[in-house]
Amino acid sequence: MTRVFKFGGALMKDAEGIEKVASIIKQYQHDQLVVVVSAIGKTTNALEELVRFKLGDDYANIEKTFIQIRRTHFELAESVFGNASHEIYDKLNAMFTDLNNELKKEFNDRFFAYDQIVSFGERLSSLILNSYLNENGFPIRTMNAASLIVTNENYTAAKVDWESTDKAIKTKLLTALEKNEIVLTQGFTGADQFGNNTTLGREGSDFSAAIIANILDADEVTIWKNVPGLMNADPHRFNDTIKLNKISYHEAIELAFYGASVIHPKTIQPVQQKNIPLFVRSFNDPESAPSVISDDTSEDDQFQKIIVKDDQVLLSIGSRDLAFIAEENLTRIFEAFSKQKIHVNLMQHSAVSFSVCFNEDGAKLQALVKELREEFQLKYNSGLQLITIRFYDDEIINKLTEGKKVFLEQKSRTTVQLLVR
Ligand code: ASP
Ligand code: MG
């Protein structure tokens, strides 16, 4: 039996969480087990801030943020290992020295800078978990994702080089599993052919687990979460949510595509290709039934599912002379989006304008506007919310848009998307 487990960083934020991760691993330690972790708590967000300050030469904030990230990890280590001298502190210090050195470098590619800095989050969390498991007698072997997941050089959204990754995983990781070692590795990250760190896109740790499972032909992937399983809507926003016991790969891809944060969009394909079931299980109640994602479509249309994305921008692009926006303009517009690596969530074409909705990201928006401003007339609304409903009816649309202004609406047979404020 080969299993790939992914533990999110929210689960490992204190000593109790780390102990619980260990107790789950213990239950399955006699199987071939790969453990993928992401960065602790909000570390990735803090590292993103650090990149922003670094690129803006904002030294005061670089220092402040660095200290804060360092403190979070030392506090976690202290809660796990106590105050006495312990090898973990030297190891953490060494890693923070590396991060500090990284921050002193000159970068001329902001995407490259991002990957070199943000990838520290997963290295730090795996370092702490490795020490704990090691100390508690687990046959743990930590392998750097940079030596397993080989990607291209599309920094911040690197594409997996499947052939090289296959080779790396089969020669290194599989060998360790065959020696009955439990392999621990970092999610979300990899390296290009030159050994530079790369990242796979935010929330990409699930994807890492799926890549490894695909190559190992694993029997299952389990994503441990601090929610009971896959829910039909975010329980933090809605109070009558229900747990989905099973959904198909196809439905999961749809949900992820529309932004369901519980699952990374790229995660499904690698497991679907090998028909590997994906379990979403409750970390707090490990014995409860998981949500199962498999080829079983029987319950897909049984429940309405709602996905809400905040902080959306709607950019309306018109031509300067009020002419139609036609194919040749669209090519230009899409080129600009692709260059700024902006993912389009929704778009609509009318006679004199082309409207595009995407996640608000100040730096990217600025760069985009700068690029399009000369050729086009731009108008934008920000602070919008994008609501997607699978298997909608009028009742739910009315309920969710009550008292709100609808900026854009798009319907297909099974899905409606509403951009509101
Ligand atoms: N730590 C990364 C992020 O927050 C990857 C992940 O959590 O899956 O985006
Ligand atoms: Mg994370």
XYZ file of C-alpha atoms and ligand atoms in Angstrom:
431
model
C 0.000 0.000 0.000
C 1.487 3.371 -1.001
C -0.019 6.504 0.427
C 0.772 10.162 -0.036
C -0.307 12.436 2.806
C -0.382 16.205 2.637
C -0.538 18.272 5.793
C -1.314 21.952 5.418
C 0.578 24.545 7.382
C -2.496 25.526 9.377
C -2.320 22.118 11.055
C 1.276 22.474 12.215
C 1.075 25.852 13.842
C 1.692 24.627 17.402
C 3.172 21.713 19.339
C -0.183 19.999 19.575
C -0.532 20.122 15.783
C 2.945 18.665 15.213
C 2.218 15.865 17.710
C -1.027 15.101 15.950
C 0.685 14.926 12.568
C 3.101 12.432 14.123
C 0.281 10.346 15.590
C -1.404 10.100 12.190
C 1.868 9.137 10.519
C 2.389 6.502 13.214
C -0.865 4.783 12.312
C 0.232 4.348 8.723
C 3.956 3.920 9.152
C 3.934 0.319 8.018
C 2.692 1.322 4.586
C 4.886 3.070 2.066
C 4.294 6.631 3.118
C 5.215 9.987 1.611
C 4.450 13.101 3.640
C 4.150 16.468 1.898
C 3.992 19.635 3.969
C 3.304 23.257 3.256
C 4.502 26.347 5.074
C 3.368 27.019 8.629
C 0.343 29.213 9.276
C 0.493 32.416 7.261
C 4.193 32.130 6.451
C 3.717 32.160 2.680
C 1.784 35.416 2.890
C 4.492 36.920 5.076
C 7.183 35.775 2.633
C 5.232 37.335 -0.217
C 5.260 40.599 1.727
C 8.982 40.191 2.214
C 9.432 39.919 -1.559
C 7.355 43.022 -2.080
C 9.473 44.985 0.403
C 12.664 43.621 -1.103
C 11.649 44.696 -4.602
C 10.700 48.128 -3.267
C 13.985 48.495 -1.317
C 11.935 49.034 1.819
C 14.650 48.011 4.271
C 12.756 48.809 7.456
C 9.900 46.542 6.480
C 12.214 43.844 5.181
C 13.776 43.678 8.620
C 10.460 43.797 10.437
C 8.934 41.035 8.351
C 12.056 38.891 8.507
C 12.075 39.135 12.301
C 8.414 38.265 12.463
C 8.816 35.133 10.287
C 11.853 34.117 12.296
C 9.992 34.583 15.548
C 7.031 32.466 14.408
C 9.336 29.551 13.645
C 11.421 29.869 16.785
C 8.269 30.050 18.891
C 6.939 26.937 17.240
C 10.262 25.169 17.812
C 10.259 26.235 21.456
C 6.765 24.933 21.988
C 7.787 21.609 20.450
C 11.334 21.153 21.742
C 11.481 23.406 24.799
C 14.111 25.941 25.644
C 17.071 23.696 26.290
C 19.757 23.563 23.663
C 18.589 21.488 20.775
C 20.001 20.956 17.311
C 16.861 22.465 15.762
C 17.913 25.970 16.808
C 21.212 25.737 14.944
C 19.429 24.385 11.923
C 16.827 27.146 11.997
C 19.535 29.753 12.443
C 21.371 28.397 9.421
C 18.240 28.533 7.324
C 17.475 32.094 8.365
C 21.036 33.044 7.485
C 20.408 31.612 4.022
C 17.186 33.590 3.740
C 18.970 36.731 4.839
C 21.651 36.179 2.198
C 18.964 35.746 -0.395
C 17.508 39.103 0.654
C 20.853 40.791 0.032
C 21.016 39.677 -3.574
C 20.161 41.865 -6.517
C 17.264 40.539 -8.514
C 16.222 41.794 -11.893
C 13.332 39.390 -12.362
C 10.611 39.801 -9.747
C 9.130 36.371 -10.454
C 12.527 34.742 -9.958
C 13.038 36.687 -6.719
C 9.656 35.480 -5.489
C 10.503 31.823 -5.954
C 13.909 32.059 -4.273
C 12.400 33.741 -1.219
C 8.909 32.294 -0.881
C 10.129 28.688 -1.138
C 11.746 29.086 2.293
C 8.351 28.576 3.960
C 8.130 24.904 3.089
C 11.790 24.291 3.883
C 11.300 25.735 7.349
C 8.187 23.727 8.164
C 9.730 20.474 6.942
C 12.849 21.156 8.986
C 10.828 21.368 12.181
C 8.664 18.347 11.430
C 11.730 16.347 10.407
C 13.411 17.051 13.754
C 10.339 16.046 15.700
C 9.789 12.802 13.798
C 13.445 11.944 13.923
C 13.637 12.481 17.639
C 10.593 10.304 18.153
C 12.095 7.338 16.394
C 10.355 7.498 13.024
C 12.477 6.219 10.122
C 12.078 9.606 8.513
C 13.991 10.735 5.461
C 13.570 14.323 4.345
C 14.149 14.900 0.659
C 14.211 18.374 -0.766
C 11.489 18.968 -3.294
C 14.123 20.826 -5.304
C 15.763 17.453 -5.960
C 12.483 15.678 -6.805
C 10.182 18.063 -8.661
C 11.852 19.336 -11.815
C 10.177 22.272 -13.554
C 10.697 24.798 -16.296
C 11.782 28.369 -15.575
C 8.335 29.913 -15.489
C 8.890 31.286 -11.993
C 5.857 31.582 -9.670
C 3.863 29.257 -11.927
C 6.443 26.706 -12.957
C 5.410 23.803 -15.172
C 6.444 20.313 -14.203
C 8.940 18.545 -16.419
C 7.292 15.154 -16.051
C 10.062 13.119 -17.590
C 12.806 14.448 -15.338
C 10.522 14.425 -12.300
C 9.575 10.819 -12.985
C 13.225 9.872 -13.086
C 14.104 11.785 -9.914
C 11.206 10.354 -7.940
C 11.768 6.804 -9.105
C 15.476 6.809 -8.415
C 15.555 8.746 -5.149
C 12.192 8.677 -3.447
C 11.133 5.164 -4.378
C 14.443 3.752 -3.231
C 13.902 5.260 0.206
C 10.368 3.867 0.420
C 11.666 0.452 -0.502
C 14.044 0.673 2.447
C 10.959 1.269 4.638
C 11.793 4.889 5.182
C 9.019 7.452 5.499
C 9.761 10.244 3.056
C 9.061 13.838 4.038
C 9.196 16.547 1.396
C 8.051 20.112 0.743
C 4.984 20.915 -1.270
C 4.519 23.869 -3.619
C 8.175 23.987 -4.641
C 10.604 22.437 -7.080
C 13.671 23.468 -9.021
C 14.480 24.253 -12.620
C 17.179 22.418 -14.561
C 19.815 24.790 -13.171
C 18.812 24.069 -9.587
C 17.068 27.408 -8.956
C 14.030 27.165 -6.723
C 10.675 27.368 -8.423
C 7.109 27.430 -7.124
C 4.025 25.859 -8.633
C 1.413 28.519 -7.802
C -0.256 29.444 -4.518
C -1.746 26.557 -2.560
C 0.301 24.228 -4.740
C 1.196 21.652 -2.084
C -1.782 19.496 -2.969
C -0.514 19.468 -6.520
C 2.914 18.304 -5.298
C 1.253 15.403 -3.483
C -0.662 14.509 -6.642
C 2.480 14.600 -8.811
C 4.287 12.233 -6.466
C 1.252 9.926 -6.235
C 0.951 9.792 -10.010
C 4.576 8.819 -10.494
C 4.560 6.256 -7.684
C 1.213 4.858 -8.834
C 0.086 5.333 -5.242
C -3.063 3.740 -3.834
C -4.351 6.969 -2.342
C -3.675 10.625 -1.692
C -4.984 12.121 1.522
C -5.197 15.840 2.128
C -5.534 16.426 5.869
C -7.526 19.541 6.623
C -8.897 21.440 9.572
C -12.386 21.084 8.104
C -14.512 17.906 8.126
C -13.932 17.321 4.398
C -15.013 18.937 1.163
C -17.896 21.251 1.918
C -20.488 22.589 -0.521
C -19.543 26.131 0.528
C -17.085 27.838 2.837
C -18.304 27.274 6.438
C -16.691 30.584 7.443
C -19.164 32.395 5.194
C -22.294 30.281 5.255
C -23.879 28.557 8.208
C -25.857 25.827 6.491
C -22.994 24.086 4.715
C -22.892 20.353 4.188
C -20.063 17.906 3.739
C -19.805 16.252 0.331
C -19.231 12.541 0.826
C -18.157 11.871 -2.714
C -17.653 13.848 -5.871
C -16.123 12.929 -9.194
C -12.775 14.100 -10.492
C -14.678 16.106 -13.057
C -16.773 17.934 -10.474
C -13.660 18.581 -8.381
C -11.904 20.097 -11.381
C -14.902 22.357 -11.964
C -14.948 23.476 -8.325
C -11.225 24.081 -8.233
C -11.358 25.963 -11.516
C -13.936 28.358 -10.105
C -11.743 28.926 -7.074
C -12.836 26.510 -4.349
C -9.872 27.056 -2.076
C -10.035 23.621 -0.539
C -8.388 22.106 -3.569
C -5.729 23.336 -5.968
C -6.921 23.242 -9.595
C -3.977 21.245 -10.875
C -4.271 18.577 -8.198
C -6.942 16.457 -9.822
C -5.486 15.594 -13.206
C -2.458 13.623 -11.992
C -4.595 11.471 -9.689
C -7.393 11.104 -12.219
C -4.938 9.917 -14.837
C -3.998 6.956 -12.638
C -7.448 6.624 -11.091
C -6.051 7.237 -7.606
C -8.715 8.186 -5.053
C -8.165 11.508 -3.322
C -9.388 11.763 0.247
C -10.008 15.008 2.070
C -9.955 14.126 5.744
C -10.524 15.864 9.005
C -7.347 16.404 10.967
C -9.323 17.061 14.126
C -11.447 13.958 13.750
C -9.263 11.472 11.846
C -11.700 8.600 12.359
C -14.603 10.373 10.637
C -15.436 9.488 7.031
C -13.430 11.460 4.466
C -14.744 13.165 1.357
C -13.747 10.965 -1.545
C -12.862 12.276 -4.983
C -12.887 9.476 -7.543
C -14.449 8.537 -10.876
C -17.847 8.073 -9.194
C -20.189 10.753 -10.556
C -23.370 9.551 -8.842
C -23.682 12.392 -6.328
C -22.327 15.270 -8.412
C -25.635 16.975 -9.125
C -27.195 16.287 -5.722
C -26.010 19.439 -3.995
C -25.599 23.069 -4.889
C -22.071 24.289 -4.436
C -21.103 27.888 -3.845
C -17.696 29.419 -4.333
C -16.956 32.998 -3.338
C -13.845 34.893 -4.303
C -13.217 38.292 -2.724
C -10.973 41.101 -3.910
C -11.870 40.933 -7.557
C -11.190 43.650 -10.095
C -13.270 44.233 -13.180
C -11.290 45.911 -15.905
C -13.254 47.216 -18.884
C -11.123 47.742 -21.922
C -12.432 49.885 -24.754
C -10.756 51.258 -27.822
C -9.704 54.907 -27.733
C -11.752 55.835 -30.803
C -14.890 53.986 -29.680
C -14.361 51.410 -32.409
C -15.126 47.767 -31.822
C -12.764 45.676 -29.833
C -11.901 43.035 -32.406
C -9.669 40.010 -32.745
C -6.441 41.908 -33.236
C -7.081 43.945 -30.062
C -7.927 40.808 -28.129
C -4.595 39.305 -29.044
C -2.841 42.358 -27.638
C -4.964 42.323 -24.499
C -4.354 38.654 -23.791
C -0.647 39.086 -24.404
C -0.563 41.737 -21.695
C -2.419 39.498 -19.255
C -0.161 36.585 -19.972
C 2.980 38.703 -19.619
C 1.867 39.920 -16.185
C 0.854 36.361 -15.258
C -2.650 37.448 -14.405
C -5.172 34.657 -14.346
C -8.524 35.639 -15.809
C -11.500 34.530 -13.709
C -14.263 35.749 -15.979
C -14.557 37.740 -19.173
C -17.271 39.245 -21.332
C -17.201 40.818 -24.745
C -19.615 43.549 -25.819
C -19.701 45.812 -28.836
C -17.382 48.504 -27.560
C -15.612 46.951 -24.648
C -14.062 43.819 -23.332
C -14.406 43.188 -19.602
C -12.088 41.011 -17.615
C -12.334 39.962 -13.979
C -9.269 38.832 -12.033
C -7.813 38.742 -8.511
C -6.666 42.083 -7.224
C -2.892 42.310 -6.992
C -1.634 45.881 -6.854
C 1.706 45.366 -8.558
C 0.309 43.276 -11.383
C -2.635 45.598 -11.961
C -0.332 48.603 -12.164
C 1.950 46.901 -14.645
C -1.031 45.811 -16.727
C -2.634 49.249 -16.772
C 0.654 50.790 -17.742
C 0.928 48.429 -20.637
C -2.589 48.827 -21.991
C -3.227 52.491 -21.193
C -1.668 53.896 -24.326
C -3.725 51.857 -26.717
C -6.986 51.474 -24.873
C -9.478 53.277 -22.718
C -9.513 51.599 -19.337
C -12.066 51.643 -16.555
C -11.959 49.556 -13.488
C -13.973 48.615 -10.434
C -12.296 46.959 -7.505
C -13.396 45.360 -4.252
C -15.828 43.072 -6.053
C -16.887 39.568 -5.169
C -17.162 36.716 -7.632
C -19.837 34.178 -6.714
C -20.029 30.906 -8.599
C -22.920 28.499 -8.093
C -22.909 24.955 -9.449
C -26.364 23.473 -10.046
C -28.028 26.810 -9.373
C -31.696 27.778 -9.285
C -33.429 31.163 -9.084
C -33.906 30.914 -5.354
C -30.207 30.667 -4.579
C -29.310 33.407 -7.075
C -31.848 35.753 -5.474
C -30.639 34.909 -2.000
C -26.988 35.556 -2.791
C -27.486 38.751 -4.767
C -30.001 40.366 -2.442
C -29.076 44.007 -1.809
C -26.076 43.760 -4.101
C -25.258 45.308 -7.426
C -24.512 42.770 -10.143
C -21.711 43.926 -12.462
C -21.572 40.857 -14.632
C -23.502 37.621 -14.931
C -22.699 34.523 -16.906
C -24.719 31.332 -17.083
C -24.209 27.893 -18.478
C -26.535 24.944 -18.015
C -24.942 23.939 -14.710
C -23.078 27.028 -13.532
C -23.795 30.669 -12.917
C -21.148 33.281 -12.139
C -22.057 36.609 -10.627
C -19.721 39.501 -10.101
C -21.211 41.645 -7.346
C -20.603 44.344 -4.795
N 2.409 27.455 1.303
C 1.901 27.611 -0.043
C 0.767 28.611 -0.045
O 0.321 29.034 1.020
C 1.492 26.322 -0.645
C 0.312 25.653 0.008
O -0.121 26.042 1.078
O -0.187 24.669 -0.563
O 0.324 28.984 -1.079
Mg 0.178 27.392 2.695
